CSV table of C-alpha atoms and ligand atoms in Angstrom, one decimal:
chain,number,residue,atom,x,y,z
A,157,MET,CA,113.3,69.1,300.2
A,158,THR,CA,116.8,70.7,300.1
A,159,GLY,CA,117.8,72.7,303.1
A,160,GLY,CA,116.6,72.0,306.7
A,161,ARG,CA,116.1,68.7,308.4
A,162,ILE,CA,116.3,65.5,306.4
A,163,TYR,CA,113.8,62.9,307.6
A,164,LEU,CA,113.8,59.1,307.4
A,165,SER,CA,110.8,58.7,305.2
A,166,ALA,CA,108.8,61.9,304.5
A,167,PRO,CA,105.6,61.8,302.4
A,168,ASP,CA,106.3,62.1,298.7
A,169,VAL,CA,103.3,64.0,297.3
A,170,GLY,CA,102.9,66.4,294.3
A,171,THR,CA,100.6,67.6,291.7
A,172,LEU,CA,98.9,64.3,290.9
A,173,GLU,CA,97.9,64.0,294.5
A,174,GLU,CA,96.7,67.6,294.5
A,175,GLN,CA,94.5,66.9,291.5
A,176,PHE,CA,92.9,63.8,293.0
A,177,VAL,CA,92.2,65.4,296.3
A,178,VAL,CA,90.7,68.6,294.8
A,179,SER,CA,88.6,66.6,292.5
A,180,ALA,CA,87.3,64.5,295.5
A,181,LEU,CA,86.6,67.7,297.4
A,182,ARG,CA,84.6,69.2,294.5
A,183,SER,CA,82.6,66.0,294.1
A,184,GLY,CA,81.0,66.7,297.5
A,185,TRP,CA,81.9,63.3,298.9
A,186,VAL,CA,83.5,64.7,302.0
A,187,ALA,CA,82.8,61.7,304.2
A,188,PRO,CA,84.1,58.3,305.2
A,189,LEU,CA,82.5,56.8,302.2
A,190,GLY,CA,82.2,57.7,298.5
A,191,PRO,CA,83.4,56.8,295.0
A,192,ASP,CA,87.1,57.3,295.8
A,193,VAL,CA,86.9,54.9,298.7
A,194,ASP,CA,85.2,52.3,296.5
A,195,ALA,CA,87.7,52.8,293.7
A,196,PHE,CA,90.7,52.8,296.0
A,197,GLU,CA,89.6,49.4,297.5
A,198,ARG,CA,89.1,48.0,294.0
A,199,GLU,CA,92.4,49.3,292.6
A,200,LEU,CA,94.5,48.2,295.5
A,201,ALA,CA,92.9,44.8,295.8
A,202,GLU,CA,93.5,44.3,292.0
A,203,ARG,CA,97.1,45.5,292.4
A,204,VAL,CA,97.8,43.0,295.1
A,205,GLY,CA,95.7,40.2,293.5
A,206,VAL,CA,93.0,39.6,296.0
A,207,ALA,CA,89.2,39.8,295.7
A,208,HIS,CA,88.4,42.4,298.4
A,209,GLY,CA,89.9,45.5,300.1
A,210,VAL,CA,88.4,47.4,303.0
A,211,ALA,CA,89.8,50.9,303.4
A,212,LEU,CA,90.2,51.9,307.0
A,213,SER,CA,91.5,54.8,309.1
A,214,SER,CA,94.8,53.1,309.9
A,215,GLY,CA,96.8,49.9,309.6
A,216,SER,CA,96.2,49.5,313.3
A,217,ALA,CA,92.4,49.6,312.8
A,218,ALA,CA,92.8,47.0,310.0
A,219,LEU,CA,94.8,44.7,312.4
A,220,HIS,CA,92.2,45.1,315.2
A,221,LEU,CA,89.2,44.4,313.0
A,222,GLY,CA,91.0,41.6,311.1
A,223,LEU,CA,91.6,39.8,314.4
A,224,LEU,CA,88.0,40.4,315.6
A,225,ALA,CA,86.6,39.1,312.3
A,226,MET,CA,88.7,35.9,312.7
A,227,GLY,CA,87.1,35.4,316.1
A,228,VAL,CA,90.0,36.4,318.3
A,229,GLY,CA,89.0,37.4,321.8
A,230,PRO,CA,89.7,37.2,325.5
A,231,GLY,CA,91.4,33.9,326.6
A,232,ASP,CA,93.1,33.5,323.2
A,233,VAL,CA,96.8,33.6,322.5
A,234,VAL,CA,98.1,35.3,319.3
A,235,LEU,CA,101.6,34.6,318.1
A,236,THR,CA,103.5,37.5,316.5
A,237,SER,CA,107.0,38.7,315.8
A,238,THR,CA,108.8,40.5,318.6
A,239,MET,CA,110.6,42.6,315.9
A,240,THR,CA,107.8,44.9,315.0
A,241,PHE,CA,106.2,48.3,315.7
A,242,ALA,CA,104.0,48.4,318.7
A,243,ALA,CA,100.8,48.7,316.6
A,244,THR,CA,100.9,44.9,315.8
A,245,ALA,CA,101.0,44.0,319.5
A,246,ASN,CA,98.6,46.7,320.6
A,247,ALA,CA,95.9,45.4,318.2
A,248,ILE,CA,96.1,42.0,319.7
A,249,VAL,CA,95.6,43.5,323.2
A,250,TYR,CA,92.6,45.5,321.9
A,251,THR,CA,90.8,42.2,321.3
A,252,GLY,CA,91.4,41.0,324.8
A,253,ALA,CA,93.8,38.2,323.5
A,254,GLU,CA,97.3,37.7,324.8
A,255,PRO,CA,100.3,38.6,322.5
A,256,TYR,CA,103.0,35.9,322.5
A,257,PHE,CA,106.3,37.2,321.0
A,258,ILE,CA,108.5,35.1,318.7
A,259,ASP,CA,112.1,36.1,317.9
A,260,CYS,CA,113.3,36.8,314.3
A,261,LEU,CA,115.8,35.5,311.8
A,262,PRO,CA,119.1,37.5,312.1
A,263,ASP,CA,119.4,38.2,308.4
A,264,THR,CA,115.9,39.5,307.7
A,265,GLY,CA,114.4,40.4,311.0
A,266,ASN,CA,111.3,38.4,310.0
A,267,ILE,CA,109.7,35.8,312.3
A,268,ASP,CA,111.8,32.7,312.9
A,269,PRO,CA,109.7,29.8,311.5
A,270,ASP,CA,111.4,27.1,313.7
A,271,LEU,CA,110.8,29.1,316.9
A,272,LEU,CA,107.2,29.7,315.7
A,273,GLU,CA,106.6,26.0,315.1
A,274,HIS,CA,108.2,24.8,318.4
A,275,THR,CA,106.1,27.4,320.3
A,276,LEU,CA,102.9,26.2,318.6
A,277,GLU,CA,103.8,22.6,319.4
A,278,ARG,CA,104.3,23.5,323.1
A,279,LEU,CA,101.2,25.7,323.4
A,280,THR,CA,98.8,23.3,321.6
A,281,ALA,CA,100.1,20.3,323.6
A,282,ALA,CA,99.3,22.3,326.8
A,283,GLY,CA,95.8,22.8,325.5
A,284,GLU,CA,96.1,26.6,324.9
A,285,ARG,CA,93.9,28.2,322.3
A,286,VAL,CA,96.1,29.9,319.7
A,287,ALA,CA,93.7,31.9,317.7
A,288,ALA,CA,95.9,33.5,315.1
A,289,ILE,CA,99.4,34.1,313.9
A,290,VAL,CA,100.4,37.7,312.9
A,291,PRO,CA,103.7,37.6,311.0
A,292,VAL,CA,105.2,41.0,310.0
A,293,ASP,CA,107.1,41.9,306.8
A,294,LEU,CA,109.9,43.9,308.4
A,295,LEU,CA,111.0,47.1,306.6
A,296,GLY,CA,109.5,46.0,303.3
A,297,LYS,CA,110.8,42.4,303.0
A,298,ALA,CA,108.1,39.8,302.7
A,299,ILE,CA,108.5,36.8,305.0
A,300,ASP,CA,108.8,33.3,303.6
A,301,TYR,CA,105.0,32.8,303.5
A,302,THR,CA,105.4,29.4,301.9
A,303,VAL,CA,106.9,28.1,305.2
A,304,ILE,CA,104.6,30.2,307.5
A,305,GLU,CA,101.4,29.1,305.7
A,306,GLN,CA,102.6,25.4,305.9
A,307,ILE,CA,103.1,25.7,309.7
A,308,ALA,CA,99.8,27.5,310.1
A,309,ALA,CA,98.0,24.9,308.1
A,310,ARG,CA,99.6,22.1,310.1
A,311,PHE,CA,98.0,23.6,313.3
A,312,GLY,CA,94.8,24.9,311.6
A,313,ILE,CA,95.5,28.4,312.8
A,314,PRO,CA,94.6,31.5,310.6
A,315,VAL,CA,97.3,34.0,309.5
A,316,LEU,CA,96.7,37.7,309.5
A,317,ALA,CA,99.7,39.1,307.7
A,318,ASP,CA,101.0,42.4,308.9
A,319,ALA,CA,102.2,43.9,305.5
A,320,ALA,CA,102.0,47.5,306.8
A,321,GLU,CA,105.6,48.0,305.6
A,322,SER,CA,105.7,45.8,302.5
A,323,LEU,CA,103.2,47.1,299.9
A,324,GLY,CA,104.9,46.5,296.6
A,325,ALA,CA,107.1,43.7,297.8
A,326,SER,CA,106.5,40.0,296.8
A,327,HIS,CA,107.3,36.4,297.7
A,328,ASN,CA,107.6,33.8,295.0
A,329,GLY,CA,105.9,36.1,292.5
A,330,ARG,CA,102.9,36.8,294.8
A,331,ALA,CA,102.4,40.3,296.1
A,332,ALA,CA,102.7,41.2,299.8
A,333,GLY,CA,99.2,41.9,301.0
A,334,SER,CA,97.8,38.7,299.4
A,335,PHE,CA,98.9,36.2,302.0
A,336,GLY,CA,97.1,34.6,304.9
A,337,ARG,CA,93.4,34.6,305.4
A,338,ALA,CA,93.8,38.4,305.3
A,339,SER,CA,96.6,40.9,305.2
A,340,ILE,CA,96.8,44.5,306.3
A,341,VAL,CA,98.7,47.4,304.8
A,342,SER,CA,99.3,50.9,306.2
A,343,PHE,CA,99.2,54.3,304.5
A,344,ASN,CA,100.7,56.3,307.4
A,345,GLY,CA,102.7,59.4,306.5
A,346,ASN,CA,106.0,57.5,306.6
A,347,LYS,CA,105.0,54.5,304.5
A,348,ILE,CA,106.0,53.7,300.9
A,349,MET,CA,102.7,55.3,299.9
A,350,THR,CA,100.5,57.4,302.1
A,351,THR,CA,97.0,58.8,302.6
A,352,SER,CA,98.5,60.8,305.5
A,353,GLY,CA,96.9,58.2,307.7
A,354,GLY,CA,95.0,55.1,306.7
A,355,GLY,CA,95.1,51.4,306.1
A,356,MET,CA,93.4,48.6,304.3
A,357,LEU,CA,92.5,45.0,305.0
A,358,LEU,CA,92.9,42.7,302.0
A,359,THR,CA,91.4,39.3,301.6
A,360,ASP,CA,89.9,36.8,299.2
A,361,GLU,CA,87.1,36.0,301.6
A,362,HIS,CA,83.9,37.9,301.0
A,363,GLU,CA,82.4,37.2,304.4
A,364,LEU,CA,85.6,38.4,306.3
A,365,ALA,CA,85.7,41.6,304.2
A,366,SER,CA,82.0,42.2,304.9
A,367,ARG,CA,82.4,41.6,308.6
A,368,VAL,CA,85.3,44.1,308.8
A,369,ARG,CA,83.3,46.7,306.8
A,370,TYR,CA,80.4,46.3,309.1
A,371,LEU,CA,82.5,46.6,312.3
A,372,ALA,CA,84.2,49.6,310.9
A,373,THR,CA,81.0,51.5,310.4
A,374,GLN,CA,79.7,51.3,314.0
A,375,ALA,CA,78.2,47.8,313.4
A,376,ARG,CA,75.1,49.4,311.9
A,377,GLN,CA,72.4,47.0,310.9
A,378,PRO,CA,71.0,47.5,307.4
A,379,VAL,CA,67.8,49.2,308.5
A,380,ALA,CA,66.5,52.8,308.3
A,381,HIS,CA,66.8,53.6,312.0
A,382,TYR,CA,70.1,53.1,313.9
A,383,GLU,CA,70.0,49.4,315.1
A,384,HIS,CA,73.0,47.7,316.7
A,385,THR,CA,73.6,44.1,317.8
A,386,ASP,CA,77.4,44.4,318.1
A,387,ILE,CA,79.9,46.9,319.4
A,388,GLY,CA,81.2,48.7,316.4
A,389,TYR,CA,84.0,51.2,315.5
A,390,ASN,CA,84.3,54.4,313.5
A,391,TYR,CA,87.3,53.1,311.4
A,392,ARG,CA,86.4,53.9,307.8
A,393,LEU,CA,88.8,55.9,305.6
A,394,SER,CA,87.8,59.4,304.4
A,395,ASN,CA,86.9,59.7,300.8
A,396,LEU,CA,89.4,62.6,300.5
A,397,LEU,CA,92.2,60.5,301.8
A,398,ALA,CA,91.2,57.6,299.5
A,399,ALA,CA,91.6,60.0,296.6
A,400,LEU,CA,95.1,60.8,297.8
A,401,GLY,CA,95.8,57.0,298.1
A,402,ARG,CA,94.6,56.5,294.5
A,403,ALA,CA,97.1,59.1,293.2
A,404,GLN,CA,99.9,57.5,295.3
A,405,LEU,CA,99.0,54.1,293.9
A,406,HIS,CA,99.6,55.4,290.4
A,407,ARG,CA,103.1,56.4,291.5
A,408,LEU,CA,103.9,53.4,293.7
A,409,ASP,CA,106.3,51.7,291.2
A,410,ASP,CA,108.2,55.0,290.6
A,411,MET,CA,108.5,55.6,294.3
A,412,ILE,CA,109.8,52.1,294.9
A,413,ALA,CA,112.3,52.6,292.0
A,414,ARG,CA,113.6,55.8,293.7
A,415,ARG,CA,114.0,54.1,297.0
A,416,ARG,CA,115.8,51.2,295.3
A,417,ALA,CA,118.2,53.6,293.6
A,418,LEU,CA,119.0,55.1,297.1
A,419,ARG,CA,119.4,51.6,298.6
A,420,ASP,CA,121.9,50.8,295.8
A,421,GLN,CA,123.9,53.9,296.7
A,422,TYR,CA,124.0,52.9,300.3
A,423,LYS,CA,125.1,49.4,299.3
A,424,ALA,CA,127.9,50.8,297.1
A,425,PHE,CA,129.0,53.2,299.9
A,426,PHE,CA,129.1,50.6,302.7
A,427,ALA,CA,130.7,47.9,300.5
A,428,ASP,CA,134.0,49.8,301.2
A,429,THR,CA,133.3,50.4,304.9
A,430,GLN,CA,134.7,47.9,307.3
A,431,GLY,CA,132.3,46.5,309.9
A,432,ILE,CA,129.1,48.1,308.5
A,433,GLU,CA,126.7,46.3,306.3
A,434,VAL,CA,123.3,47.1,304.8
A,435,PHE,CA,120.7,45.1,306.7
A,436,GLY,CA,118.7,42.6,304.6
A,437,ALA,CA,120.6,43.5,301.4
A,438,GLN,CA,121.0,39.9,300.4
A,439,GLY,CA,118.1,38.9,298.2
A,440,ASP,CA,116.3,42.3,298.3
A,441,GLU,CA,115.2,42.2,294.6
A,442,ASN,CA,111.7,41.4,295.7
A,443,ASP,CA,111.5,43.9,298.6
A,444,ASN,CA,109.9,47.3,298.3
A,445,VAL,CA,113.0,48.6,300.1
A,446,TRP,CA,110.8,50.8,302.3
A,447,LEU,CA,113.6,51.7,304.8
A,448,THR,CA,117.3,51.1,304.5
A,449,SER,CA,119.1,50.2,307.7
A,450,ILE,CA,122.7,49.3,308.5
A,451,LEU,CA,124.2,47.0,311.0
A,452,VAL,CA,127.2,48.4,312.8
A,453,ASP,CA,129.8,46.0,314.2
A,454,ARG,CA,131.5,48.0,316.9
A,455,ARG,CA,134.8,46.0,317.0
A,456,ALA,CA,135.3,45.9,313.2
A,457,SER,CA,134.1,49.4,312.5
A,458,GLY,CA,135.4,51.2,315.6
A,459,ARG,CA,132.1,52.9,316.1
A,460,THR,CA,128.5,52.2,317.3
A,461,SER,CA,125.2,52.8,315.6
A,462,ALA,CA,124.6,55.4,318.3
A,463,ASP,CA,127.8,57.3,317.2
A,464,ILE,CA,126.6,57.5,313.7
A,465,ARG,CA,123.1,58.6,314.8
A,466,ALA,CA,124.6,61.4,316.9
A,467,TRP,CA,126.8,62.5,314.1
A,468,LEU,CA,123.9,62.7,311.6
A,469,ALA,CA,121.7,64.4,314.2
A,470,ASP,CA,124.3,67.2,314.5
A,471,ALA,CA,123.9,67.7,310.7
A,472,ASP,CA,120.1,67.8,311.1
A,473,ILE,CA,119.7,64.4,309.5
A,474,GLU,CA,117.3,61.9,311.1
A,475,SER,CA,118.3,58.3,311.6
A,476,ARG,CA,116.7,55.8,314.1
A,477,PRO,CA,117.6,52.5,315.8
A,478,LEU,CA,115.8,49.4,314.4
A,479,TRP,CA,112.5,48.6,316.2
A,480,LYS,CA,113.0,47.9,319.8
A,481,PRO,CA,111.7,44.4,320.2
A,482,MET,CA,108.3,44.0,321.9
A,483,HIS,CA,109.5,41.7,324.6
A,484,LEU,CA,111.9,44.5,325.8
A,485,GLN,CA,109.1,47.1,325.9
A,486,PRO,CA,108.1,48.0,329.5
A,487,VAL,CA,104.4,47.8,328.5
A,488,PHE,CA,104.9,44.1,327.5
A,489,ALA,CA,107.2,43.2,330.4
A,490,GLY,CA,104.8,40.5,331.6
A,491,ALA,CA,104.2,39.0,328.1
A,492,ARG,CA,105.4,35.5,327.2
A,493,SER,CA,108.0,35.1,324.4
A,494,ALA,CA,110.3,32.7,322.6
A,495,ILE,CA,113.6,34.5,322.3
A,496,SER,CA,116.8,33.6,320.5
A,497,GLY,CA,118.6,36.9,320.9
A,498,ALA,CA,118.5,37.8,317.2
A,499,SER,CA,116.1,40.8,317.6
A,500,GLU,CA,118.1,42.1,320.6
A,501,ARG,CA,121.3,42.1,318.5
A,502,LEU,CA,119.5,43.9,315.6
A,503,PHE,CA,118.2,46.5,318.0
A,504,ARG,CA,121.7,47.0,319.5
A,505,THR,CA,123.5,47.3,316.2
A,506,GLY,CA,120.9,48.5,313.7
A,507,LEU,CA,120.4,52.0,312.4
A,508,THR,CA,117.8,53.2,309.9
A,509,LEU,CA,118.9,55.9,307.5
A,510,PRO,CA,117.0,58.4,305.4
A,511,SER,CA,115.2,56.4,302.7
A,512,GLY,CA,112.4,58.5,301.3
A,513,SER,CA,111.5,58.6,297.7
A,514,GLY,CA,111.0,62.3,297.9
A,515,LEU,CA,114.6,63.0,298.8
A,516,ASP,CA,116.2,65.2,296.1
A,517,ASP,CA,119.9,64.8,295.0
A,518,VAL,CA,121.1,67.7,297.2
A,519,SER,CA,119.7,66.0,300.3
A,520,ILE,CA,121.1,62.7,299.3
A,521,ASP,CA,124.5,64.3,298.7
A,522,ARG,CA,124.3,65.8,302.2
A,523,VAL,CA,123.6,62.4,303.8
A,524,PHE,CA,126.6,60.8,302.0
A,525,ASP,CA,128.8,63.7,302.7
A,526,GLN,CA,128.2,63.4,306.4
A,527,LEU,CA,128.6,59.6,306.3
A,528,ARG,CA,131.9,60.0,304.4
A,529,LYS,CA,133.1,62.5,307.0
A,530,HIS,CA,132.1,60.3,309.9
A,531,VAL,CA,133.8,57.2,308.4
A,532,ALA,CA,136.9,59.3,307.9
A,533,THR,CA,137.0,60.1,311.6
A,534,ALA,CA,138.0,56.5,312.5
V,202,LIG,C1,104.7,46.7,311.2
V,202,LIG,C2,103.6,47.7,311.4
V,202,LIG,N1,102.4,47.3,311.8
V,202,LIG,C3,101.3,48.1,311.9
V,202,LIG,C4,101.5,49.5,311.7
V,202,LIG,C5,100.3,50.4,312.0
V,202,LIG,O1,99.9,51.1,310.9
V,202,LIG,P1,99.2,52.5,311.2
V,202,LIG,O2,100.3,53.5,311.6
V,202,LIG,O3,98.6,52.9,309.8
V,202,LIG,O4,98.2,52.3,312.2
V,202,LIG,C6,102.8,50.0,311.3
V,202,LIG,C7,103.1,51.4,311.0
V,202,LIG,O5,102.8,52.3,311.6
V,202,LIG,C8,103.8,49.0,311.2
V,202,LIG,O6,105.1,49.5,310.9
């Protein structure tokens, strides 16, 4: 990718992916099942260090079925981070449960454990049924699962970890995707590795994995004719896409290394720029550095994140504000939340910059050239 538009995080695919997909196509397994689906589940579960993986059509589907398999339904409350992509909150709504949004820590954007604990104290004292906690690893930084799992255990509430953005990251030597009763990852086109679209539920629990696999295949009973005792979904991953995922998994560490090299370049660049810092840079050794964002202090830098975004857009370079918190979204206007203001500040000041592992040197130079010119305009 040299001329033309520079994207935030474009898919990074090449000849290995082509070989895997062509081989799957020639095998005749052109269906939402097959040897590549089985192998992909095995290989990713092994990589993350859990017993089971269930390959699904998206991370959203994995969230939906993970919640259903944990027994979440109408009348339940599910606590999640307000600083996330809408998919997390949508999946809670699909089950009929009510999403309750918790604010984040200012330095990581991940769920604030104190706010979470206080909210749980309040809700359980009021006799509400909190059925699950869905924390989110923002932009590839694993949350402090040690603390979150302690809080969840204190209240006896299951955790479904939204690791859609954090495959390849870790916390205390354990891989993102291995926490909670189950975790989900996403292979959407913009993620650290992609199947073009897809996701996986990861868990150590055999029964949970079986239940998700069953619900994802239209809840078909194991009999010759079509027999159904539950409402099911058509959520399995195509065998062709699983083959693409297997190739990407081979390259995951290299792709993370490329993103890290780019993150280091951004850090070096902004170290000399007053009023602009790389978000979450402190302690990012264990992140997968999926996306690099900056926080722009208007007073100290003499500009806003919107100014930088407009400048880059003129040069055909994509950048984007940090996630707009869920409690500010019109669709969730009536939802309950525990808000400190941290996520609103991140939304106001944060800007995500091109971070893809497929960016070549010419594109990267173009990005820094424009940033240099913009900084010089102050
Ligand atoms: C935090 C988060 N959760 C869930 C999802 C949903 O994943 P998918 O797009 O595969 O449905 C995404 C990404 O799209 C995400 O960023």
